[in-house]
Coordinates of C-alpha atoms in Angstrom, one line a residue:
M77 CA 22.9 44.4 -67.4
S78 CA 19.7 46.1 -66.3
S79 CA 19.8 49.7 -64.9
N80 CA 18.7 48.6 -61.4
Q81 CA 21.5 46.0 -60.8
V82 CA 24.4 46.9 -58.6
S83 CA 27.7 46.3 -60.4
V84 CA 30.8 48.2 -61.3
T85 CA 32.0 48.9 -64.8
D86 CA 34.9 50.9 -66.2
T87 CA 32.6 53.9 -66.6
Q88 CA 31.4 53.5 -63.1
Q89 CA 35.0 53.5 -61.9
Q90 CA 35.5 56.9 -63.6
Q91 CA 32.3 58.2 -61.9
L92 CA 33.4 56.8 -58.6
Q93 CA 36.8 58.4 -59.0
A94 CA 35.2 61.8 -59.5
L95 CA 33.2 61.3 -56.3
Y96 CA 36.2 60.0 -54.4
L97 CA 38.3 63.0 -55.3
E98 CA 35.5 65.5 -54.7
N99 CA 35.0 64.2 -51.2
R100 CA 38.7 64.0 -50.3
R101 CA 39.4 67.3 -51.8
Q102 CA 36.6 69.0 -49.8
R103 CA 38.0 67.4 -46.6
F104 CA 41.5 68.5 -47.5
K105 CA 40.4 72.1 -48.2
S106 CA 38.3 72.2 -45.0
E107 CA 41.3 71.0 -42.9
I108 CA 43.7 73.5 -44.4
N109 CA 41.2 76.4 -43.9
R110 CA 40.5 75.4 -40.3
L111 CA 44.2 75.2 -39.4
T112 CA 45.3 78.4 -41.3
G113 CA 42.2 80.1 -39.8
G114 CA 43.7 79.9 -36.3
D115 CA 43.4 76.3 -35.1
M116 CA 47.1 75.4 -35.8
Q117 CA 48.2 78.5 -33.9
A118 CA 46.0 77.5 -31.0
L119 CA 47.6 74.1 -31.0
L120 CA 51.1 75.6 -31.0
E121 CA 50.5 78.1 -28.2
P122 CA 52.3 78.9 -25.9
Q123 CA 55.1 77.8 -28.2
P124 CA 57.3 80.8 -29.0
Q125 CA 56.7 82.2 -32.5
A126 CA 53.4 80.2 -32.7
E127 CA 52.0 82.6 -35.3
D128 CA 55.0 82.3 -37.5
L129 CA 55.1 78.6 -37.2
S130 CA 51.4 77.9 -37.9
F131 CA 51.4 78.2 -41.7
L132 CA 54.3 75.8 -42.2
L133 CA 53.0 73.3 -39.6
T134 CA 49.6 73.4 -41.3
Y135 CA 51.2 72.0 -44.4
V136 CA 53.3 69.5 -42.5
Y137 CA 49.9 68.4 -41.2
A138 CA 48.6 68.4 -44.8
W139 CA 51.5 66.1 -45.9
H140 CA 50.6 63.6 -43.2
W141 CA 46.8 63.9 -43.9
L142 CA 47.2 63.1 -47.6
R143 CA 49.1 59.9 -46.8
Q144 CA 46.6 58.9 -44.1
H145 CA 43.4 59.5 -46.0
V146 CA 44.1 59.4 -49.8
A147 CA 45.6 56.6 -51.9
V148 CA 48.9 57.7 -53.3
E149 CA 47.8 57.2 -56.9
Y150 CA 45.2 60.0 -56.4
H151 CA 47.5 62.6 -54.8
R152 CA 48.3 64.4 -58.1
A153 CA 44.6 64.5 -59.2
L154 CA 43.4 65.7 -55.8
L155 CA 45.9 68.5 -55.7
A156 CA 45.6 69.5 -59.4
P157 CA 42.9 72.3 -58.9
F158 CA 45.2 74.0 -56.3
R159 CA 48.2 74.2 -58.6
G160 CA 47.0 77.3 -60.3
S161 CA 47.2 79.4 -57.2
A162 CA 50.0 81.2 -55.4
R163 CA 50.5 78.0 -53.4
A164 CA 51.3 75.8 -56.4
F165 CA 54.8 75.2 -55.1
L166 CA 53.2 73.7 -51.9
M167 CA 51.1 71.3 -53.9
E168 CA 54.3 70.1 -55.7
M169 CA 56.1 69.6 -52.4
L170 CA 53.1 67.8 -50.9
E171 CA 53.1 65.4 -53.8
E172 CA 56.8 64.8 -54.3
S173 CA 58.3 64.9 -50.8
E174 CA 59.1 61.4 -49.6
S175 CA 59.0 62.4 -45.9
A176 CA 58.0 65.2 -43.7
D177 CA 61.7 66.0 -43.3
D178 CA 61.9 66.3 -47.1
F179 CA 58.9 68.6 -47.1
V180 CA 60.2 70.9 -44.5
R181 CA 63.7 71.0 -46.2
A182 CA 62.0 71.9 -49.5
Y183 CA 59.9 74.6 -47.9
I184 CA 62.9 76.3 -46.3
D185 CA 64.9 76.0 -49.5
H186 CA 62.1 77.5 -51.6
W187 CA 61.9 80.7 -49.5
L188 CA 65.7 81.0 -49.2
A189 CA 65.8 81.0 -53.0
S190 CA 62.9 83.5 -53.4
P191 CA 63.6 87.3 -53.7
G192 CA 61.9 89.5 -51.2
P193 CA 60.2 91.3 -49.8
G194 CA 57.1 89.3 -49.1
P195 CA 54.9 87.4 -49.2
A196 CA 54.0 86.9 -45.5
Q197 CA 55.1 83.3 -45.4
R198 CA 58.6 84.2 -46.6
E199 CA 58.8 86.9 -43.9
Q200 CA 57.6 84.3 -41.3
L201 CA 60.3 81.9 -42.3
F202 CA 63.1 84.5 -42.1
R203 CA 61.9 85.5 -38.6
L204 CA 62.1 81.9 -37.6
L205 CA 65.6 81.6 -39.1
R206 CA 66.8 84.7 -37.3
R207 CA 65.8 83.2 -34.0
R208 CA 68.1 80.2 -34.9
D209 CA 71.2 82.1 -36.0
N210 CA 70.1 81.8 -39.7
D211 CA 70.8 78.1 -39.6
P212 CA 68.4 76.2 -41.9
N213 CA 69.3 72.8 -40.5
R214 CA 68.6 73.9 -37.0
L215 CA 65.2 75.4 -38.1
R216 CA 64.3 72.1 -39.9
Q217 CA 65.2 70.1 -36.8
D218 CA 63.2 72.4 -34.5
I219 CA 60.2 72.3 -36.9
L220 CA 60.2 68.5 -36.9
A221 CA 60.6 68.3 -33.1
I222 CA 57.7 70.7 -32.6
W223 CA 55.6 68.6 -35.0
R224 CA 56.4 65.4 -33.1
N225 CA 55.3 67.1 -29.8
L226 CA 51.9 67.7 -31.3
Q227 CA 51.3 64.0 -31.4
L228 CA 49.3 64.0 -34.6
F229 CA 49.1 61.1 -37.1
T230 CA 51.2 58.9 -34.8
Q231 CA 49.1 55.9 -35.6
P232 CA 46.9 54.7 -38.5
D233 CA 43.1 55.0 -37.9
K234 CA 42.8 51.3 -37.4
Q235 CA 44.9 51.5 -34.3
H236 CA 42.9 54.3 -32.9
Y237 CA 39.7 52.3 -33.6
A238 CA 41.2 49.4 -31.8
R239 CA 41.9 51.5 -28.7
I240 CA 38.4 52.9 -28.7
A241 CA 37.0 49.4 -29.1
R242 CA 38.9 48.2 -26.0
I243 CA 37.4 51.0 -24.0
E244 CA 33.9 50.3 -25.3
R245 CA 34.3 46.5 -24.6
N246 CA 35.3 47.3 -21.0
R247 CA 32.5 49.8 -20.6
Y248 CA 29.8 47.4 -21.7
G249 CA 31.5 44.6 -19.7
D250 CA 30.7 46.6 -16.6
T251 CA 26.9 46.7 -17.4
L252 CA 25.0 45.4 -14.4
G253 CA 28.2 44.8 -12.6
E254 CA 28.7 45.6 -8.9
A255 CA 28.6 49.4 -9.3
D256 CA 25.4 49.3 -11.4
R257 CA 23.7 46.9 -9.0
E258 CA 24.5 49.1 -6.1
R259 CA 23.1 52.1 -8.0
L260 CA 19.9 50.3 -8.9
A261 CA 19.5 49.2 -5.3
L262 CA 19.5 52.9 -4.3
V263 CA 16.9 53.6 -7.0
D264 CA 14.7 50.7 -5.7
S265 CA 14.8 52.2 -2.2
L266 CA 13.2 55.5 -3.4
P267 CA 9.4 55.9 -3.0
D268 CA 7.2 55.4 -6.1
M269 CA 3.9 56.9 -6.9
P270 CA 1.2 54.4 -7.8
K271 CA 0.7 54.4 -11.5
K272 CA -1.9 53.3 -13.9
Q273 CA -0.7 51.3 -16.9
Q274 CA 2.5 53.2 -17.8
Q275 CA 2.5 54.3 -21.4
F276 CA 5.4 55.4 -23.6
D277 CA 5.5 57.4 -26.8
K278 CA 7.6 54.5 -28.2
L279 CA 9.8 51.6 -27.0
G280 CA 12.7 49.9 -28.7
L281 CA 13.8 46.3 -29.2
I282 CA 17.3 45.2 -30.0
P283 CA 17.3 41.6 -31.2
H284 CA 21.0 41.7 -32.3
M285 CA 23.9 44.2 -32.1
G286 CA 25.9 44.0 -35.2
C287 CA 26.6 45.5 -38.6
P288 CA 29.0 44.3 -41.3
Q289 CA 29.8 47.9 -42.3
T290 CA 32.5 50.1 -40.7
C291 CA 31.1 53.6 -41.3
R292 CA 33.4 56.3 -40.1
H293 CA 30.6 58.1 -38.2
C294 CA 29.3 55.1 -36.3
M295 CA 29.0 55.4 -32.5
F296 CA 29.9 51.7 -32.1
I297 CA 33.1 49.9 -32.9
W298 CA 32.7 47.1 -30.5
R299 CA 29.1 45.9 -30.0
P300 CA 27.8 44.0 -27.0
F301 CA 26.9 40.4 -27.6
V302 CA 23.1 39.9 -27.5
R303 CA 22.0 36.3 -26.9
S304 CA 19.7 35.1 -29.6
E305 CA 16.1 34.5 -28.3
E306 CA 14.1 32.7 -30.9
N307 CA 10.9 33.2 -29.1
P308 CA 11.1 36.5 -27.1
D309 CA 7.4 36.6 -26.5
Q310 CA 8.0 38.0 -23.0
L311 CA 9.4 41.2 -24.5
Y312 CA 6.8 41.4 -27.1
E313 CA 4.0 41.2 -24.5
L314 CA 5.8 43.8 -22.4
V315 CA 6.2 46.3 -25.2
D316 CA 2.6 45.7 -26.5
A317 CA 1.2 46.6 -23.1
H318 CA 3.0 49.9 -22.8
T319 CA 3.1 51.6 -26.3
Q320 CA 1.6 51.8 -29.7
S321 CA 4.9 52.3 -31.4
V322 CA 8.0 50.1 -31.5
L323 CA 11.4 50.5 -33.1
F324 CA 13.6 47.5 -34.0
T325 CA 17.2 48.5 -34.1
G326 CA 20.8 47.4 -33.3
G327 CA 23.0 48.0 -36.2
D328 CA 21.6 46.3 -39.3
L329 CA 18.9 43.7 -38.8
T330 CA 18.7 42.4 -42.3
R331 CA 19.6 38.9 -41.1
H332 CA 17.1 39.1 -38.2
M333 CA 13.9 40.1 -40.0
A334 CA 12.1 37.0 -38.6
H335 CA 11.8 38.8 -35.2
F336 CA 10.3 41.8 -36.9
Y337 CA 7.7 39.8 -38.7
R338 CA 6.8 37.7 -35.6
A339 CA 6.4 40.9 -33.6
M340 CA 3.6 42.1 -36.0
R341 CA 1.7 38.9 -35.3
K342 CA 2.2 39.2 -31.5
M343 CA 1.7 42.8 -30.7
R344 CA -2.0 43.6 -31.0
H345 CA -1.9 47.2 -29.7
V346 CA 1.1 48.4 -31.6
R347 CA 0.2 50.5 -34.6
T348 CA 3.6 51.6 -35.8
F349 CA 6.4 49.0 -36.4
A350 CA 9.6 50.9 -37.2
I351 CA 12.8 49.2 -38.2
L352 CA 16.2 50.7 -39.1
L353 CA 18.2 49.0 -41.9
N354 CA 21.3 50.1 -43.9
G355 CA 19.8 49.3 -47.3
D356 CA 22.5 46.8 -48.2
F357 CA 19.8 44.1 -48.8
A358 CA 18.6 45.9 -51.9
K359 CA 21.1 44.3 -54.3
D360 CA 18.6 44.4 -57.2
I361 CA 14.9 45.0 -57.8
V362 CA 14.0 41.3 -57.2
Q363 CA 15.6 41.1 -53.8
T364 CA 14.3 44.5 -52.8
K365 CA 10.8 43.5 -53.7
A366 CA 11.2 40.2 -51.8
L367 CA 11.9 42.0 -48.5
L368 CA 9.1 44.6 -49.0
D369 CA 6.7 41.8 -49.9
A370 CA 7.6 39.9 -46.7
M371 CA 6.9 43.1 -44.7
A372 CA 3.6 43.6 -46.3
Q373 CA 2.6 39.9 -45.8
A374 CA 3.5 40.1 -42.1
L375 CA 1.1 43.0 -41.7
K376 CA -1.6 41.2 -43.5
A377 CA -1.0 38.1 -41.2
R378 CA -2.2 40.1 -38.2
P379 CA -5.4 38.5 -36.8
A380 CA -8.7 39.8 -37.9
G381 CA -10.2 42.5 -35.7
W382 CA -6.8 43.8 -34.6
P383 CA -6.1 47.6 -35.1
Q384 CA -4.7 48.5 -38.4
A385 CA -0.9 48.9 -38.3
H386 CA 1.8 50.2 -40.6
I387 CA 5.5 49.9 -41.1
L388 CA 8.0 52.8 -40.8
L389 CA 11.0 51.6 -42.9
Q390 CA 14.0 53.7 -41.9
I391 CA 17.1 53.5 -44.2
S392 CA 20.4 55.0 -43.3
F393 CA 21.4 57.4 -46.2
D394 CA 24.3 59.8 -45.9
E395 CA 27.8 60.7 -46.9
F396 CA 29.2 58.0 -44.7
H397 CA 27.0 55.0 -45.6
Q398 CA 27.4 55.9 -49.3
E399 CA 31.1 56.9 -49.0
V400 CA 33.4 56.0 -51.9
L401 CA 36.3 53.7 -50.7
I402 CA 39.2 51.8 -52.2
D403 CA 39.0 48.1 -51.7
K404 CA 41.9 45.7 -51.1
H405 CA 42.2 45.1 -54.9
G406 CA 42.6 48.9 -55.5
Q407 CA 39.1 49.3 -57.0
L408 CA 36.8 52.1 -56.0
R409 CA 33.5 51.2 -54.6
E410 CA 30.6 52.7 -52.6
R411 CA 30.3 51.4 -49.1
I412 CA 26.6 50.9 -49.7
P413 CA 25.8 51.8 -53.4
V414 CA 23.4 54.6 -54.0
A415 CA 21.8 52.3 -56.6
K416 CA 20.6 50.0 -53.7
I417 CA 18.9 53.0 -52.0
A418 CA 17.4 53.9 -55.4
N419 CA 15.9 50.3 -55.6
I420 CA 14.2 50.9 -52.3
V421 CA 13.0 54.4 -53.2
E422 CA 11.7 53.1 -56.6
L423 CA 9.6 50.3 -55.0
A424 CA 8.5 51.5 -51.6
P425 CA 5.8 53.9 -52.9
R426 CA 3.9 50.9 -54.2
Y427 CA 3.2 49.6 -50.7
Q428 CA 0.4 51.5 -49.0
D429 CA 1.2 50.4 -45.5
I430 CA 5.0 51.0 -45.7
Q431 CA 6.3 54.5 -45.0
L432 CA 9.9 55.0 -46.2
A433 CA 12.1 57.4 -44.3
L434 CA 15.7 58.1 -45.3
L435 CA 17.9 59.0 -42.2
H436 CA 20.6 61.5 -43.1
K437 CA 23.4 63.2 -41.2
Q438 CA 23.7 66.9 -41.2
N439 CA 26.6 68.5 -43.2
R440 CA 27.4 71.8 -44.9
L441 CA 24.8 71.1 -47.7
N442 CA 21.9 71.2 -45.2
F443 CA 22.2 75.0 -45.1
S444 CA 20.6 75.4 -48.5
M445 CA 18.7 73.6 -51.2
D446 CA 22.0 72.3 -52.4
L447 CA 21.1 69.4 -50.1
F448 CA 18.8 68.1 -52.8
H449 CA 21.2 68.7 -55.8
K450 CA 24.6 67.8 -54.5
G451 CA 26.1 65.2 -52.2
V452 CA 24.5 61.9 -51.6
F453 CA 20.9 63.1 -52.4
G454 CA 22.1 64.5 -55.7
R455 CA 23.6 61.1 -56.5
L456 CA 20.2 59.5 -55.7
A457 CA 18.3 61.9 -57.9
Q458 CA 20.7 61.3 -60.7
E459 CA 20.4 57.5 -60.4
L460 CA 16.6 57.6 -60.3
G461 CA 16.7 60.0 -63.3
Q462 CA 18.6 57.5 -65.3
R463 CA 15.8 55.1 -64.6
G464 CA 13.2 57.5 -65.9
H465 CA 12.0 58.9 -62.5
Q466 CA 11.7 62.6 -61.5
L467 CA 11.9 63.7 -57.9
Q468 CA 9.7 66.5 -56.5
I469 CA 10.4 68.1 -53.2
L470 CA 7.1 68.5 -51.4
S471 CA 8.2 70.2 -48.1
T472 CA 11.1 71.2 -46.0
A473 CA 11.3 72.0 -42.3
A474 CA 14.1 74.1 -40.7
S475 CA 15.9 73.2 -37.5
E476 CA 14.7 74.8 -34.3
R477 CA 18.2 76.1 -33.4
I478 CA 20.7 78.2 -35.3
K479 CA 23.8 76.2 -36.2
T480 CA 27.2 76.9 -37.7
Q481 CA 28.0 75.6 -41.2
P482 CA 31.0 73.2 -41.1
G483 CA 34.2 74.8 -42.4
S484 CA 32.7 78.3 -42.2
S485 CA 31.7 81.0 -39.7
Q486 CA 28.3 81.3 -41.3
R487 CA 25.4 80.6 -39.0
G488 CA 21.7 79.9 -39.6
K489 CA 19.0 77.4 -39.5
L490 CA 19.4 74.3 -41.7
I491 CA 17.1 71.9 -43.5
K492 CA 16.3 69.3 -40.9
D493 CA 13.4 67.4 -42.4
A494 CA 11.9 67.1 -45.9
S495 CA 9.4 65.1 -47.9
F496 CA 9.5 64.2 -51.6
V497 CA 7.8 62.0 -54.1
L498 CA 8.5 60.3 -57.3
Q499 CA 6.3 61.9 -59.9
Q500 CA 4.9 58.5 -60.8
Y501 CA 3.6 58.2 -57.2
P502 CA 2.4 61.7 -56.2
D503 CA 0.4 60.4 -53.3
A504 CA 3.2 58.4 -51.7
P505 CA 5.6 60.8 -50.0
I506 CA 9.0 59.7 -48.8
L507 CA 10.5 61.3 -45.7
L508 CA 14.0 62.6 -45.2
T509 CA 15.2 63.5 -41.7
S510 CA 18.6 64.6 -40.7
S511 CA 20.4 64.6 -37.3
T512 CA 23.8 65.6 -36.0
I513 CA 26.8 63.3 -35.2
D514 CA 28.4 63.2 -31.8
A515 CA 32.0 62.1 -31.4
Y516 CA 31.3 58.6 -30.0
G517 CA 33.1 55.5 -31.3
R518 CA 34.4 55.9 -34.8
A519 CA 33.1 59.4 -35.0
E520 CA 35.7 60.4 -32.5
L521 CA 38.1 60.7 -35.5
L522 CA 35.8 62.7 -37.8
E523 CA 37.2 66.0 -39.0
E524 CA 35.3 69.2 -38.0
G525 CA 34.4 70.0 -41.6
E526 CA 32.5 66.7 -42.1
S527 CA 29.4 67.3 -40.0
V528 CA 27.4 69.8 -38.1
R529 CA 28.3 70.2 -34.5
E530 CA 26.2 71.5 -31.6
K531 CA 28.7 73.9 -29.9
E532 CA 26.1 76.7 -29.6
F533 CA 23.5 74.4 -28.1
L534 CA 26.2 73.2 -25.7
A535 CA 26.9 76.7 -24.6
E536 CA 23.2 77.4 -24.1
V537 CA 22.8 74.2 -22.0
L538 CA 25.8 75.1 -19.8
G539 CA 24.4 78.6 -19.2
R540 CA 21.5 77.3 -17.2
M541 CA 20.9 74.7 -14.5
R542 CA 18.5 72.5 -16.5
S543 CA 17.1 72.3 -20.0
P544 CA 13.8 70.3 -19.4
G545 CA 12.8 68.1 -22.3
Q546 CA 15.9 68.9 -24.4
G547 CA 18.2 66.1 -23.1
F548 CA 18.3 62.3 -23.6
D549 CA 15.3 60.3 -24.6
T550 CA 14.6 58.2 -21.6
D551 CA 12.0 55.9 -23.0
L552 CA 13.2 52.3 -22.8
M553 CA 15.1 50.0 -25.1
F554 CA 14.7 46.3 -24.5
W555 CA 17.6 44.0 -25.6
F556 CA 17.0 40.4 -26.4
N557 CA 19.5 39.5 -23.6
G558 CA 17.1 41.0 -21.1
W559 CA 18.8 44.4 -20.6
A560 CA 16.6 47.5 -20.4
T561 CA 18.5 50.7 -21.3
L562 CA 17.5 54.3 -22.0
F563 CA 16.4 54.8 -25.6
S564 CA 19.2 57.3 -26.5
A565 CA 21.7 56.5 -23.7
V566 CA 22.2 52.8 -24.0
H567 CA 25.1 52.9 -21.5
V568 CA 22.5 53.5 -18.7
C569 CA 21.0 50.1 -17.9
L570 CA 18.0 49.8 -15.5
G571 CA 18.2 46.1 -15.1
N572 CA 17.5 42.7 -16.7
V573 CA 13.8 42.1 -17.5
Y574 CA 14.2 38.3 -17.6
E575 CA 15.9 38.1 -14.2
E576 CA 14.1 41.0 -12.3
G577 CA 10.8 41.3 -13.9
A578 CA 9.2 44.1 -15.9
E579 CA 7.6 45.9 -13.0
T580 CA 10.9 46.4 -11.3
V581 CA 12.5 47.9 -14.4
L582 CA 9.5 50.2 -15.1
A583 CA 9.5 51.4 -11.5
R584 CA 13.2 52.3 -11.9
Q585 CA 12.5 54.2 -15.1
R586 CA 10.0 56.3 -13.2
K587 CA 12.2 56.9 -10.1
D588 CA 15.8 57.0 -11.3
P589 CA 17.2 60.5 -10.6
L590 CA 20.1 60.0 -13.0
S591 CA 17.7 59.3 -15.9
R592 CA 15.8 62.5 -15.1
A593 CA 19.0 64.4 -14.9
L594 CA 20.0 63.2 -18.3
A595 CA 16.6 64.0 -19.8
D596 CA 16.9 67.6 -18.5
F597 CA 20.7 68.1 -19.0
D598 CA 21.0 68.8 -15.3
C599 CA 24.2 70.7 -15.0
R600 CA 24.7 69.5 -11.4
L601 CA 26.2 66.4 -13.1
L602 CA 29.2 68.5 -14.1
D603 CA 29.9 69.4 -10.5
F604 CA 29.4 65.8 -9.3
Y605 CA 31.8 64.6 -12.1
A606 CA 34.4 67.1 -11.0
E607 CA 34.3 65.8 -7.4
K608 CA 35.8 62.5 -8.7
K609 CA 37.9 63.5 -11.8
D610 CA 40.0 66.4 -12.9
D611 CA 39.5 66.4 -16.6
L612 CA 36.1 68.2 -16.8
D613 CA 37.4 71.2 -18.6
A614 CA 39.0 68.9 -21.3
L615 CA 35.7 67.1 -21.7
V616 CA 33.7 70.3 -22.2
A617 CA 36.3 71.7 -24.6
S618 CA 36.2 68.6 -26.8
A619 CA 32.5 67.9 -26.6
T620 CA 30.7 68.2 -30.0
G621 CA 27.4 69.0 -28.3
P622 CA 25.5 68.5 -25.0
H623 CA 24.5 64.9 -25.7
H624 CA 28.2 64.1 -26.3
L625 CA 29.3 65.8 -23.1
F626 CA 26.6 64.2 -20.8
H627 CA 27.2 60.8 -22.4
R628 CA 30.9 61.1 -21.5
L629 CA 30.2 62.3 -18.0
T630 CA 28.2 59.2 -17.3
E631 CA 30.0 56.4 -19.2
D632 CA 31.7 55.0 -16.1
A633 CA 29.7 52.8 -13.8
D634 CA 31.3 54.1 -10.6
M635 CA 30.6 57.6 -11.7
R636 CA 27.0 56.8 -12.3
L637 CA 26.8 55.4 -8.8
H638 CA 28.4 58.5 -7.4
M639 CA 26.1 60.8 -9.3
T640 CA 23.0 58.9 -8.2
R641 CA 24.1 59.2 -4.5
R642 CA 24.6 62.9 -4.9
L643 CA 21.3 63.4 -6.7
I644 CA 19.4 61.5 -4.0
A645 CA 21.2 63.5 -1.3

């Protein structure tokens, strides 16, 4: 077997087991630290004795967390590093207790049999007992009742995802429904300044909405159906007339590359053809080369005399796309193997007109150069090293804003962008750019320690009326079913190009007050939302950042209509 083929051997199973345990152990530790650091007490308040209850309830949480997120055969190995601490007895209880009831019973019995005074957890337990006439059974029953009232781990993740998918399906089912049509009629009635040919920094095309992967951070669970258009020249002509840069996106487009190749032969004025793929196509060097060759040939097929163009090949690459999972046969596997990404990194520098960019999601490693030595990038460097390649980091660029490191109170700027080369190709830099994750779709279930959040940025935004230029990207995204949505707020649709014509949609983009409000994080939208619904405080408290908050404020079609009326008034 050659080194660049993607397969799984016994040795690889051992390597994957180490990665699996490292990831789950870090998540486990982060959750324990978060809850013992005050979050469990906050959940329990105003429950009497919330402070005394919080430690024990944290480990009831831990018992459920293990069974929800870690295969039972790995419990002992995951907990092993913690058995040498003063909490070794807790690790034993977490592993051996058959139920939460058994765990609470064992915890109470442990401290009843322990001589005092101290530690603090023993004193907490005895205070809880005294409030219940020193009756261990009464305390155990109370603890379990309090736990049930927290409504945590009541369903497996699959059921939560199914609930979110139903919400998403209903939301997209309302696209260009009665409320949206009434809103767009209001926008159409607004005056428009005569414009020369309107130009955009970039435009997007969505030939298809789908992806075979189920990454835990993905904003989509249910994806709108996009009717296949085998000859979408109308959209190509529209995009070509209004930008020099286009992005093909919509999940993973590996099975829809023909549209991308055709676009290069149809769009004379476009200079940058970007496409987002998940890298799963790169099963071996042969298949990787075949796709890169096809891209290069499509560029060469552009008519003579047309401006020179290039391809920006964006590949998703992060702790979620490359997460280690257990399949239905009990075997460990990478969701998308790092070896596939290595195949792309190894070959892409040979293609002068293809710029490779790895798209990463910010996590705790972004706060230091550990980003390049640990985690998914460290795995990539190791894989390439086994093939005889050395990586050299050329540059790094820090985030504009100070952020908080997940699972820590430490704050600072993180590494947002970087470039690196393979030493064999010193003149062919590869880009790495990282972004945050907002709690849309599957990401609603992510734990706080898994990604960087934008709580500080949210506080800044809410502290002023507007934040011009810091909000949603309102360039246009054209779907092959005719929809025209905002680039980074695809729930806001400005019409159907096929049915209404491009000029109508472009005029709406110029005039729409709601699009402008989203672009500027106009905080009047919070007031307008509160005029119709009473859960604004809950939305603000649970928002992972300003984009997440403003997305949730405008998800409902009737609410978008109400906001547009108020903005016009």
